[in-house]
Coordinates of C-alpha atoms (C1' of nucleotides) in Angstrom, one line a residue:
Chain A
M1 CA -3.7 27.1 -17.4
G2 CA -6.2 27.2 -14.5
D3 CA -7.3 24.8 -11.9
P4 CA -9.4 21.7 -12.9
T5 CA -12.3 23.6 -11.3
L6 CA -13.5 21.1 -8.7
S7 CA -16.8 22.1 -7.2
P8 CA -16.4 22.0 -3.5
S9 CA -20.0 21.1 -2.8
S10 CA -20.7 17.9 -4.7
T11 CA -21.2 15.6 -1.8
P12 CA -23.5 16.1 1.2
P13 CA -21.9 16.4 4.7
A14 CA -21.5 12.6 4.7
A15 CA -22.8 10.4 7.5
P16 CA -20.2 9.5 10.1
G17 CA -18.7 6.0 10.2
H18 CA -15.9 4.3 8.4
L19 CA -15.4 6.0 5.1
H20 CA -11.7 4.8 4.7
E21 CA -12.1 2.7 1.7
H22 CA -14.4 5.2 0.0
V23 CA -11.9 8.1 0.5
I24 CA -9.0 6.0 -0.8
T25 CA -11.0 4.8 -3.8
S26 CA -12.2 8.3 -4.7
L27 CA -8.7 9.7 -4.5
R28 CA -7.2 6.9 -6.5
D29 CA -9.9 7.3 -9.1
M30 CA -9.1 11.0 -9.3
V31 CA -5.5 10.2 -9.9
L32 CA -6.2 7.5 -12.4
R33 CA -8.6 9.6 -14.4
G34 CA -6.2 12.5 -14.5
E35 CA -8.5 14.7 -12.4
L36 CA -5.6 15.3 -10.1
V37 CA -3.0 16.4 -12.5
A38 CA 0.4 14.7 -12.5
G39 CA 3.2 16.8 -11.2
R40 CA 0.9 19.1 -9.4
K41 CA 0.4 19.5 -5.6
V42 CA -2.6 17.7 -4.1
P43 CA -5.0 20.4 -3.0
E44 CA -5.6 19.2 0.5
A45 CA -8.1 21.8 1.6
M46 CA -10.2 21.5 -1.5
L47 CA -10.4 17.7 -1.3
C48 CA -11.5 17.9 2.3
A49 CA -14.4 20.2 1.2
R50 CA -15.1 18.0 -1.9
L51 CA -15.3 14.8 0.1
G52 CA -16.8 16.3 3.1
I53 CA -14.1 15.2 5.5
S54 CA -11.4 16.7 7.6
R55 CA -7.7 16.5 7.0
T56 CA -7.1 13.5 9.2
P57 CA -8.8 10.9 7.1
L58 CA -7.6 12.6 3.9
R59 CA -4.0 12.3 5.0
E60 CA -4.5 8.7 6.0
A61 CA -5.7 8.0 2.5
L62 CA -2.8 9.9 0.9
K63 CA -0.4 7.8 2.9
V64 CA -1.9 4.7 1.3
L65 CA -1.8 6.2 -2.2
A66 CA 1.8 7.1 -1.5
A67 CA 2.6 3.5 -0.6
E68 CA 0.9 2.4 -3.8
G69 CA 3.1 4.9 -5.7
F70 CA 0.5 7.2 -7.1
V71 CA 1.6 10.2 -5.0
A72 CA 4.8 11.3 -3.4
L73 CA 5.0 12.8 0.1
R74 CA 7.8 15.3 0.3
P75 CA 8.5 16.0 4.0
N76 CA 7.2 19.4 4.9
R77 CA 6.7 20.3 1.3
G78 CA 3.4 18.8 0.4
T79 CA 2.1 15.9 -1.6
V80 CA 2.5 15.7 -5.4
V81 CA 0.9 13.4 -7.9
V82 CA 3.7 11.4 -9.5
P83 CA 4.0 11.8 -13.2
I84 CA 3.6 8.9 -15.7
D85 CA 7.0 8.3 -17.3
P86 CA 7.4 6.1 -20.3
E87 CA 10.3 4.2 -18.8
G88 CA 8.2 3.2 -15.7
L89 CA 5.3 2.2 -18.0
A90 CA 7.5 -0.1 -20.0
Q91 CA 8.7 -1.7 -16.8
L92 CA 5.1 -2.2 -15.6
F93 CA 4.3 -4.0 -18.8
E94 CA 7.3 -6.2 -18.5
V95 CA 6.1 -7.4 -15.1
K96 CA 2.6 -7.7 -16.3
G97 CA 3.8 -9.9 -19.1
A98 CA 5.2 -12.4 -16.6
L99 CA 2.0 -12.4 -14.7
E100 CA -0.1 -12.9 -17.8
R101 CA 2.0 -15.9 -18.6
L102 CA 1.3 -17.4 -15.2
I103 CA -2.4 -16.7 -15.6
G104 CA -2.3 -18.5 -18.9
L105 CA -0.5 -21.5 -17.4
C106 CA -2.8 -21.8 -14.5
L107 CA -6.2 -20.9 -16.0
P108 CA -7.1 -24.1 -17.9
D109 CA -6.5 -26.2 -14.9
R110 CA -8.4 -24.2 -12.4
I111 CA -11.2 -22.4 -14.2
D112 CA -14.8 -23.4 -13.5
V113 CA -17.8 -23.1 -15.7
D114 CA -19.1 -20.0 -13.9
A115 CA -15.8 -18.1 -14.4
L116 CA -15.6 -19.2 -18.0
A117 CA -19.1 -18.0 -18.6
R118 CA -18.3 -14.6 -17.1
I119 CA -15.2 -14.3 -19.2
E120 CA -17.2 -15.1 -22.3
A121 CA -19.8 -12.5 -21.4
L122 CA -17.1 -9.8 -20.8
H123 CA -15.4 -10.8 -24.0
G124 CA -18.8 -10.3 -25.8
E125 CA -19.3 -6.9 -24.1
A126 CA -15.8 -5.7 -25.1
R127 CA -16.4 -6.8 -28.7
A128 CA -19.8 -5.0 -28.8
A129 CA -18.1 -1.8 -27.5
M130 CA -15.4 -2.0 -30.1
E131 CA -18.0 -2.6 -32.9
A132 CA -19.9 0.4 -31.6
G133 CA -16.7 2.4 -31.6
D134 CA -17.2 3.3 -27.9
M135 CA -13.7 3.7 -26.7
H136 CA -14.4 4.4 -23.1
S137 CA -16.7 1.4 -22.8
Y138 CA -14.1 -0.8 -24.5
T139 CA -11.4 0.3 -22.1
R140 CA -13.6 -0.7 -19.2
G141 CA -14.6 -3.9 -20.8
N142 CA -11.1 -4.8 -21.7
H143 CA -10.0 -4.2 -18.1
A144 CA -12.8 -6.3 -16.7
F145 CA -12.0 -9.1 -19.2
H146 CA -8.4 -9.3 -18.0
E147 CA -9.3 -9.0 -14.4
A148 CA -11.7 -11.9 -14.8
L149 CA -9.0 -14.0 -16.4
A150 CA -6.8 -13.3 -13.4
A151 CA -9.6 -14.1 -11.0
G152 CA -10.1 -17.5 -12.8
T153 CA -6.8 -18.7 -11.4
R154 CA -8.2 -18.6 -7.9
N155 CA -5.0 -17.2 -6.6
D156 CA -5.6 -14.1 -4.5
A157 CA -1.9 -13.0 -4.4
L158 CA -1.8 -13.2 -8.2
M159 CA -5.1 -11.2 -8.5
Q160 CA -4.0 -8.5 -6.1
T161 CA -0.6 -8.1 -7.7
Y162 CA -2.1 -8.1 -11.2
S163 CA -4.7 -5.6 -10.2
G164 CA -2.1 -3.3 -8.7
L165 CA -0.2 -3.3 -12.0
Q166 CA -3.3 -2.9 -14.0
Q167 CA -4.4 0.2 -12.0
K168 CA -1.1 1.9 -12.6
I169 CA -1.3 1.1 -16.3
L170 CA -4.9 2.2 -16.4
R171 CA -3.7 5.6 -15.4
A172 CA -1.6 5.8 -18.6
R173 CA -4.5 4.4 -20.6
Y174 CA -6.6 7.3 -19.6
A175 CA -3.8 9.7 -20.5
V176 CA -3.3 8.4 -24.1
N177 CA -5.8 8.5 -26.9
A178 CA -6.5 5.0 -28.0
Q179 CA -6.2 4.4 -31.8
P180 CA -9.1 2.6 -33.5
E181 CA -6.7 0.4 -35.3
R182 CA -5.2 -0.7 -32.0
L183 CA -8.6 -1.6 -30.7
R184 CA -9.2 -4.0 -33.6
R185 CA -5.8 -5.7 -33.1
S186 CA -6.5 -6.0 -29.4
M187 CA -9.8 -7.6 -30.1
A188 CA -8.2 -10.0 -32.5
D189 CA -5.8 -11.0 -29.7
H190 CA -8.7 -11.5 -27.4
E191 CA -10.4 -13.9 -29.9
R192 CA -7.2 -16.0 -30.1
I193 CA -7.0 -15.9 -26.3
M194 CA -10.6 -17.2 -26.0
A195 CA -9.9 -19.9 -28.5
M196 CA -6.9 -21.2 -26.5
L197 CA -8.8 -20.9 -23.3
R198 CA -11.8 -23.0 -24.7
A199 CA -9.3 -25.5 -26.0
G200 CA -7.6 -25.7 -22.6
A201 CA -4.2 -25.2 -24.1
A202 CA -2.3 -23.8 -21.2
L203 CA 1.1 -23.2 -22.9
D204 CA -0.4 -21.6 -26.0
L205 CA -2.7 -19.5 -23.8
A206 CA 0.2 -18.3 -21.8
R207 CA 2.1 -17.4 -24.9
C208 CA -1.0 -15.5 -26.3
L209 CA -1.5 -13.6 -23.2
E210 CA 2.2 -12.6 -22.8
E211 CA 2.3 -11.5 -26.5
H212 CA -0.9 -9.6 -26.2
S213 CA 0.5 -7.7 -23.2
R214 CA 3.7 -6.9 -25.1
H215 CA 1.7 -5.6 -28.1
T216 CA -0.5 -3.5 -25.9
G217 CA 2.5 -2.1 -24.0
Q218 CA 4.4 -1.2 -27.1
A219 CA 1.4 0.5 -28.6
M220 CA 0.7 2.5 -25.5
L221 CA 4.4 3.5 -25.2
R222 CA 4.5 4.7 -28.8
Q223 CA 1.4 6.7 -28.4
L224 CA 2.5 8.2 -25.1
R225 CA 5.9 9.2 -26.5
R226 CA 4.1 10.6 -29.6
Q227 CA 1.9 12.7 -27.4
E228 CA 4.8 13.9 -25.2
T229 CA 6.8 15.1 -28.1
A230 CA 3.7 16.7 -29.7
K231 CA 3.3 18.8 -26.6
E232 CA 6.7 20.5 -27.0
Chain B
M1 CA -2.7 -15.6 28.4
G2 CA -0.9 -12.3 28.9
D3 CA 0.4 -9.6 26.8
P4 CA 3.7 -9.9 24.8
T5 CA 5.1 -7.6 27.5
L6 CA 6.4 -4.8 25.3
S7 CA 8.3 -2.2 27.4
P8 CA 6.5 1.1 26.9
S9 CA 9.6 3.2 27.5
S10 CA 12.3 2.1 25.0
T11 CA 12.4 5.2 22.8
P12 CA 12.9 8.8 24.0
P13 CA 10.1 11.3 23.3
A14 CA 11.3 11.5 19.7
A15 CA 12.1 14.7 17.9
P16 CA 9.3 16.3 15.9
G17 CA 9.4 16.1 12.2
H18 CA 8.4 13.5 9.6
L19 CA 8.6 10.1 11.1
H20 CA 6.2 8.4 8.7
E21 CA 8.5 6.0 7.1
H22 CA 10.1 5.0 10.4
V23 CA 6.8 4.2 12.0
I24 CA 5.6 2.1 9.1
T25 CA 8.9 0.3 8.9
S26 CA 8.9 -0.4 12.7
L27 CA 5.4 -1.7 12.6
R28 CA 6.0 -3.9 9.6
D29 CA 9.1 -5.3 11.2
M30 CA 7.1 -6.2 14.3
V31 CA 4.6 -8.0 12.2
L32 CA 7.2 -9.8 10.1
R33 CA 9.2 -10.9 13.1
G34 CA 6.1 -12.1 14.9
E35 CA 6.4 -9.6 17.7
L36 CA 2.8 -8.6 16.9
V37 CA 1.1 -11.9 17.1
A38 CA -1.1 -13.1 14.2
G39 CA -4.8 -13.1 14.9
R40 CA -4.5 -10.8 17.8
K41 CA -5.6 -7.2 18.1
V42 CA -3.0 -4.5 17.6
P43 CA -2.4 -2.8 20.9
E44 CA -2.8 0.8 19.8
A45 CA -2.1 2.5 23.1
M46 CA 1.0 0.5 23.9
L47 CA 2.5 1.1 20.4
C48 CA 1.9 4.8 20.8
A49 CA 3.9 4.7 24.1
R50 CA 6.5 2.4 22.6
L51 CA 7.1 4.5 19.5
G52 CA 6.7 7.8 21.4
I53 CA 3.9 9.1 19.1
S54 CA 0.2 9.7 19.3
R55 CA -2.6 7.8 17.7
T56 CA -2.8 9.9 14.6
P57 CA 0.5 8.9 12.9
L58 CA 0.1 5.4 14.2
R59 CA -3.3 5.0 12.6
E60 CA -1.9 6.4 9.3
A61 CA 0.8 3.7 9.4
L62 CA -1.8 1.0 10.2
K63 CA -3.7 2.1 7.1
V64 CA -0.7 1.5 5.0
L65 CA 0.0 -1.9 6.6
A66 CA -3.6 -2.7 5.9
A67 CA -3.2 -1.8 2.3
E68 CA -0.2 -4.1 2.2
G69 CA -2.2 -6.9 3.6
F70 CA -0.4 -7.3 6.9
V71 CA -3.2 -6.2 9.2
A72 CA -7.0 -6.0 8.7
L73 CA -9.0 -3.0 9.8
R74 CA -12.4 -4.1 11.0
P75 CA -14.7 -1.0 11.1
N76 CA -15.3 0.0 14.7
R77 CA -13.8 -3.3 15.9
G78 CA -10.2 -2.6 15.9
T79 CA -7.2 -3.7 13.9
V80 CA -6.0 -7.3 13.8
V81 CA -2.8 -8.9 12.5
V82 CA -3.8 -11.2 9.7
P83 CA -2.7 -14.8 10.2
I84 CA -0.4 -16.7 7.8
D85 CA -2.3 -19.4 6.1
P86 CA -0.6 -22.1 4.1
E87 CA -2.9 -21.6 1.1
G88 CA -2.0 -17.9 0.9
L89 CA 1.7 -18.8 1.2
A90 CA 1.5 -21.2 -1.7
Q91 CA -0.1 -18.6 -3.8
L92 CA 2.6 -16.1 -3.0
F93 CA 5.2 -18.6 -4.1
E94 CA 3.4 -19.2 -7.3
V95 CA 3.5 -15.5 -8.2
K96 CA 7.1 -15.2 -7.0
G97 CA 8.0 -18.0 -9.3
A98 CA 6.8 -16.1 -12.3
L99 CA 8.8 -13.1 -11.2
E100 CA 11.9 -15.1 -10.6
R101 CA 11.6 -16.4 -14.2
L102 CA 11.4 -12.9 -15.5
I103 CA 14.4 -11.9 -13.4
G104 CA 16.4 -14.8 -14.9
L105 CA 15.4 -13.8 -18.4
C106 CA 16.3 -10.1 -18.0
L107 CA 19.4 -10.3 -15.8
P108 CA 22.1 -11.5 -18.2
D109 CA 21.2 -8.7 -20.6
R110 CA 21.1 -5.9 -18.2
I111 CA 23.5 -6.6 -15.3
D112 CA 26.6 -4.5 -14.9
V113 CA 29.9 -5.4 -13.3
D114 CA 29.1 -3.6 -10.0
A115 CA 25.8 -5.4 -9.6
L116 CA 27.4 -8.8 -10.4
A117 CA 30.1 -8.1 -7.9
R118 CA 27.6 -7.3 -5.2
I119 CA 25.7 -10.4 -6.0
E120 CA 28.9 -12.5 -5.8
A121 CA 29.7 -10.9 -2.4
L122 CA 26.2 -11.6 -1.0
H123 CA 26.4 -15.1 -2.3
G124 CA 29.7 -15.5 -0.4
E125 CA 28.2 -14.1 2.8
A126 CA 25.2 -16.5 2.6
R127 CA 27.5 -19.5 2.1
A128 CA 29.7 -18.4 5.0
A129 CA 26.6 -18.1 7.2
M130 CA 25.4 -21.6 6.1
E131 CA 28.8 -23.1 6.8
A132 CA 28.9 -21.5 10.2
G133 CA 25.4 -22.8 10.8
D134 CA 24.1 -19.3 11.5
M135 CA 20.4 -19.7 10.5
H136 CA 19.4 -16.1 11.2
S137 CA 22.3 -14.7 9.3
Y138 CA 21.7 -17.1 6.4
T139 CA 18.1 -16.0 6.2
R140 CA 19.1 -12.4 5.9
G141 CA 21.9 -13.2 3.5
N142 CA 19.5 -15.2 1.3
H143 CA 17.0 -12.4 1.3
A144 CA 19.6 -9.9 0.3
F145 CA 21.0 -12.2 -2.4
H146 CA 17.6 -12.5 -4.1
E147 CA 16.8 -8.8 -3.7
A148 CA 20.1 -8.0 -5.4
L149 CA 19.2 -10.3 -8.3
A150 CA 15.9 -8.4 -8.7
A151 CA 17.7 -5.1 -8.5
G152 CA 20.1 -6.2 -11.3
T153 CA 17.2 -6.1 -13.8
R154 CA 17.1 -2.4 -13.4
N155 CA 13.3 -2.6 -13.4
D156 CA 11.8 -0.6 -10.5
A157 CA 8.3 -2.0 -10.9
L158 CA 9.7 -5.5 -10.8
M159 CA 11.8 -4.8 -7.8
Q160 CA 8.9 -3.3 -5.9
T161 CA 6.6 -6.1 -6.8
Y162 CA 9.2 -8.7 -5.9
S163 CA 10.1 -7.1 -2.6
G164 CA 6.4 -6.9 -1.6
L165 CA 6.0 -10.6 -2.1
Q166 CA 9.3 -11.4 -0.4
Q167 CA 8.3 -9.4 2.7
K168 CA 5.1 -11.4 3.0
I169 CA 7.0 -14.6 2.6
L170 CA 9.6 -13.4 5.0
R171 CA 6.9 -13.3 7.7
A172 CA 6.3 -17.0 7.2
R173 CA 10.1 -17.7 7.1
Y174 CA 10.4 -16.2 10.6
A175 CA 7.5 -18.4 11.8
V176 CA 8.9 -21.7 10.6
N177 CA 12.0 -23.3 11.9
A178 CA 14.4 -23.8 9.0
Q179 CA 15.9 -27.3 8.6
P180 CA 19.7 -27.5 8.1
E181 CA 19.2 -30.0 5.3
R182 CA 17.1 -27.4 3.5
L183 CA 19.8 -24.8 3.9
R184 CA 22.3 -27.0 2.1
R185 CA 19.9 -27.7 -0.8
S186 CA 19.1 -24.0 -1.0
M187 CA 22.8 -23.2 -1.2
A188 CA 23.4 -25.8 -3.9
D189 CA 20.6 -24.1 -5.9
H190 CA 22.4 -20.8 -5.4
E191 CA 25.6 -22.2 -6.7
R192 CA 23.8 -23.4 -9.9
I193 CA 22.2 -20.0 -10.2
M194 CA 25.5 -18.2 -10.0
A195 CA 27.0 -20.5 -12.6
M196 CA 24.2 -19.8 -15.0
L197 CA 24.5 -16.1 -14.3
R198 CA 28.2 -16.0 -14.9
A199 CA 27.6 -17.9 -18.1
G200 CA 25.0 -15.4 -19.2
A201 CA 22.5 -18.2 -20.0
A202 CA 19.2 -16.4 -19.6
L203 CA 16.9 -19.2 -20.2
D204 CA 18.7 -21.6 -18.0
L205 CA 19.0 -19.0 -15.3
A206 CA 15.3 -18.4 -15.5
R207 CA 14.6 -22.1 -15.1
C208 CA 17.0 -22.4 -12.1
L209 CA 15.4 -19.4 -10.3
E210 CA 11.9 -20.6 -10.9
E211 CA 12.8 -24.1 -9.7
H212 CA 14.6 -22.8 -6.7
S213 CA 11.5 -20.8 -5.8
R214 CA 9.3 -23.8 -6.1
H215 CA 11.6 -25.9 -4.0
T216 CA 11.8 -23.3 -1.3
G217 CA 8.1 -22.8 -1.3
Q218 CA 7.3 -26.5 -1.0
A219 CA 9.8 -26.9 1.8
M220 CA 8.3 -24.0 3.7
L221 CA 4.8 -25.2 3.2
R222 CA 5.6 -28.7 4.5
Q223 CA 7.3 -27.3 7.5
L224 CA 4.5 -24.8 8.2
R225 CA 1.9 -27.5 7.9
R226 CA 3.9 -29.8 10.2
Q227 CA 4.2 -27.1 12.8
E228 CA 0.5 -26.4 12.6
T229 CA -0.6 -29.9 13.1
A230 CA 2.0 -30.3 15.9
K231 CA 0.3 -27.5 17.8
E232 CA -3.0 -29.4 18.1
Chain C
dC1 C1' -28.9 -20.4 39.2
dG2 C1' -28.9 -18.6 34.5
dA3 C1' -30.6 -15.6 30.7
dG4 C1' -31.9 -10.9 29.2
dG5 C1' -31.2 -6.3 29.4
dA6 C1' -29.7 -1.7 31.3
dT7 C1' -25.8 0.8 32.5
dA8 C1' -20.9 1.9 32.7
dA9 C1' -16.4 1.6 30.7
dA10 C1' -13.5 1.3 26.8
dA11 C1' -12.0 1.8 22.3
dT12 C1' -12.7 3.5 17.6
dG13 C1' -13.1 7.1 13.9
dA14 C1' -12.6 11.7 12.9
dA15 C1' -12.6 16.9 13.8
dT16 C1' -10.2 20.4 15.9
dT17 C1' -6.2 22.5 17.7
dC18 C1' -1.4 23.6 18.1
dA19 C1' 3.6 23.9 17.2
dG20 C1' 7.0 24.1 13.8
dA21 C1' 8.7 24.6 8.9
dA22 C1' 8.4 26.6 4.3
dA23 C1' 7.0 30.0 1.1
dA24 C1' 5.5 34.7 0.2
dT25 C1' 5.6 39.4 1.0
dG26 C1' 7.6 43.6 2.2
dT27 C1' 11.6 46.4 3.4
dT28 C1' 16.1 48.2 3.5
dC29 C1' 20.4 49.3 1.6
dA30 C1' 24.0 49.1 -2.0
Chain D
dT1 C1' 16.8 49.2 -9.7
dG2 C1' 17.7 45.0 -7.6
dA3 C1' 19.7 41.9 -4.3
dA4 C1' 19.7 40.5 0.6
dC5 C1' 17.4 40.2 4.8
dA6 C1' 13.4 40.4 8.1
dT7 C1' 8.6 39.6 8.7
dT8 C1' 4.2 37.7 7.8
dT9 C1' 1.4 34.3 6.1
dT10 C1' 0.4 29.8 4.8
dC11 C1' 0.9 25.1 5.1
dT12 C1' 2.5 20.7 7.0
dG13 C1' 2.8 17.2 10.8
dA14 C1' 1.1 15.6 14.8
dA15 C1' -1.3 15.9 19.6
dT16 C1' -5.4 16.6 21.6
dT17 C1' -10.3 16.4 21.9
dC18 C1' -14.9 14.9 20.9
dA19 C1' -18.9 12.1 19.4
dT20 C1' -20.2 7.4 18.4
dT21 C1' -19.9 2.6 18.7
dT22 C1' -18.7 -1.4 20.9
dT23 C1' -17.7 -4.3 24.7
dA24 C1' -17.8 -5.4 29.5
dT25 C1' -20.2 -5.3 33.9
dC26 C1' -23.9 -5.7 36.8
dC27 C1' -28.6 -6.0 38.0
dT28 C1' -33.1 -7.8 37.5
dC29 C1' -36.3 -11.3 36.6
dG30 C1' -37.7 -15.9 35.2

DNA sequence: CGAGGATAAAATGAATTCAGAAAATGTTCA
DNA sequence: TGAACATTTTCTGAATTCATTTTATCCTCG
């Protein structure tokens, strides 16, 4: 199969300044969305052209991605996009479960009305997306919903750690085709989560969140394994 | 006040090749050990001389450290070492507690004899260091002990996440003067942890580890706050 | 004597350049 | 014909260089 056909001239020369964050974000998005194919070498020259930068800032960004675990730098042999393996995904969910529990335990004590309102709003959006059958929109809404829950704890370390895991998981989410049945079950979990949150029941909320994470993880794993075996 | 007086000529010109990891590790160590003072600008030129490299690889490493949260890159205004604030430290311990619990829950099921032997050995070393009153050695031993527990779960994501938190906490640990009384209590916790681990009591082990983390965190916070107020 | 502003110095961000290593290509010889 | 070696080409890692921005210094003017 051929290259992903990235058009080299999609961005104008780009104004000088500090484009760090932008370059990192762009690259990470490309990895997450599967535009940079797992297992393949990162096309340095093309990305430079694509982003309108030289190799220096690109390599700086690749170093950061490597530290985050999205790519691997093999000395003198180029950079490769690390593949998603089911074992690693299961491990990510295991850690995420522990954090979800912590979120549930902290949230009722610390959440304020604004945060609760935002969570309610995001929950509504996700439900609307599900009812409309808009998978892509649901994925984004679901992600935002859980991030908002984490944010409600007012713990930056927790948020950052949680987001890091979510991003890695998001990569797999893009790679697997979500099942409509799964969406409905996920939404049912969300309804229960909201009920516990409104009731301020920390322990129950913690259990719900942990369980929800486990369910999601198991479903994704099954689907990923199914797709992998189907490819052979 | 003057510079930390870092001798520019401590390393020879350095052979060419891939020194990435080494540069990152060196810089991180300097931050952790307080050699690069919190709040102050990172002396780029001096570090280049010190490490025998040019600005390009140094800046790549600084980007990684920035992503890890040890330094902050202010656009066009230089890089600064981020200060340790008690609030952030408390948050780190909160997250660590959740991971400790997970470690405790998983460990009895997954640990093998080799890992258990290594943990026992590290536990012995830490105790010896405590009895000898060697603070520095105890700190290292304690760190290695907990890392080994995490490693015993055979979950890479958990290990990486845990190590990341531990490193940030380690920075504060270097900054506060440990109290001998604290050391003894810590060691008592470790004895209980080992007992639970040998007994294979997952839930109890989880509780012990979580509690131990909370105690350690509270003690460090008190000490940090005490030192901060003493400085004024 | 002090505030405001112009000029000089420095430091930052990024492109370019250069040396060394790996892969690809071509050639020779069994 | 095909395997082993030599050569060329490409690519990687890092130093150097360059433009821009910021900071410091100094001069003028109130």
